[in-house]
């Protein structure tokens, strides 16, 4: 574990020592794929959980819509 921590500290110091533009490019090129993977995993997890609970879009579309109630008309006094 100390080897991984030492390697990570070296990478962190290397990135911190870069000028702003290369630092931004390195962080962006690393974070975009990580964020996409996290978003994909959350999407799949929530989709599975909502489907298990019966709260997904397919179940909502298949459910019969309640019939609209007729509007009552008021009689106006003459």
Short mmCIF file of C-alpha atoms in Angstrom, two decimals:
data_model
loop_
_atom_site.label_atom_id
_atom_site.label_comp_id
_atom_site.label_asym_id
_atom_site.label_seq_id
_atom_site.Cartn_x
_atom_site.Cartn_y
_atom_site.Cartn_z
CA UNK A 1 0.00 0.00 0.00
CA UNK A 2 2.90 2.35 0.71
CA UNK A 3 4.19 1.80 -2.83
CA UNK A 4 0.87 2.89 -4.32
CA UNK A 5 0.69 5.90 -1.98
CA UNK A 6 4.26 6.87 -2.90
CA UNK A 7 3.52 6.57 -6.62
CA UNK A 8 0.34 8.64 -6.24
CA UNK A 9 2.21 11.34 -4.33
CA UNK A 10 4.80 11.46 -7.12
CA UNK A 11 2.12 11.86 -9.78
CA UNK A 12 0.35 14.50 -7.71
CA UNK A 13 3.57 16.49 -7.25
CA UNK A 14 4.33 16.19 -10.96
CA UNK A 15 0.88 17.54 -11.92
CA UNK A 16 1.08 20.31 -9.31
CA UNK A 17 4.46 21.39 -10.70
CA UNK A 18 3.17 21.84 -14.25
CA UNK A 19 2.15 25.24 -15.61
CA UNK A 20 -1.59 25.93 -15.65
CA UNK A 21 -2.45 24.96 -19.25
CA UNK A 22 -0.68 21.56 -19.24
CA UNK A 23 -1.99 20.93 -15.72
CA UNK A 24 -5.53 21.67 -16.91
CA UNK A 25 -5.08 19.35 -19.90
CA UNK A 26 -3.72 16.49 -17.77
CA UNK A 27 -6.46 16.80 -15.15
CA UNK A 28 -9.17 17.12 -17.80
CA UNK A 29 -7.91 14.12 -19.76
CA UNK A 30 -7.96 12.05 -16.57
CA UNK A 31 -11.22 13.32 -15.08
CA UNK A 32 -13.49 13.17 -18.13
CA UNK A 33 -13.23 9.36 -18.53
CA UNK A 34 -13.49 8.83 -14.75
CA UNK A 35 -16.60 11.02 -14.54
CA UNK A 36 -18.17 9.28 -17.55
CA UNK A 37 -17.61 5.87 -15.94
CA UNK A 38 -19.10 7.06 -12.63
CA UNK A 39 -22.12 8.59 -14.41
CA UNK A 40 -22.67 5.40 -16.42
CA UNK A 41 -22.47 3.25 -13.28
CA UNK A 42 -24.91 5.52 -11.41
CA UNK A 43 -27.30 5.50 -14.36
CA UNK A 44 -27.31 1.70 -14.54
CA UNK A 45 -27.67 1.34 -10.77
CA UNK A 46 -30.57 3.78 -10.55
CA UNK A 47 -32.24 2.26 -13.61
CA UNK A 48 -32.06 -1.19 -12.00
CA UNK A 49 -33.33 0.10 -8.64
CA UNK A 50 -36.23 2.05 -10.16
CA UNK A 51 -37.20 -0.88 -12.36
CA UNK A 52 -37.19 -3.15 -9.29
CA UNK A 53 -39.46 -0.67 -7.49
CA UNK A 54 -41.76 -0.31 -10.50
CA UNK A 55 -40.97 3.38 -10.94
CA UNK A 56 -39.35 3.36 -14.38
CA UNK A 57 -40.58 5.09 -17.55
CA UNK A 58 -41.88 1.89 -19.15
CA UNK A 59 -44.10 1.13 -16.17
CA UNK A 60 -45.32 4.74 -16.12
CA UNK A 61 -46.24 4.61 -19.82
CA UNK A 62 -48.07 1.29 -19.48
CA UNK A 63 -50.15 2.42 -16.51
CA UNK A 64 -53.65 3.50 -17.49
CA UNK A 65 -54.20 7.22 -17.27
CA UNK A 66 -57.06 8.28 -15.00
CA UNK A 67 -60.10 9.60 -16.83
CA UNK A 68 -60.44 13.37 -16.55
CA UNK A 69 -63.25 14.57 -14.34
CA UNK A 70 -65.96 16.55 -16.12
CA UNK A 71 -65.91 20.24 -15.31
CA UNK A 72 -68.93 21.61 -13.55
CA UNK A 73 -70.50 24.67 -15.04
CA UNK A 74 -71.86 27.31 -12.74
CA UNK A 75 -75.20 28.80 -13.47
CA UNK A 76 -74.97 32.53 -13.64
CA UNK A 77 -77.61 34.63 -11.96
CA UNK A 78 -79.59 36.71 -14.40
#
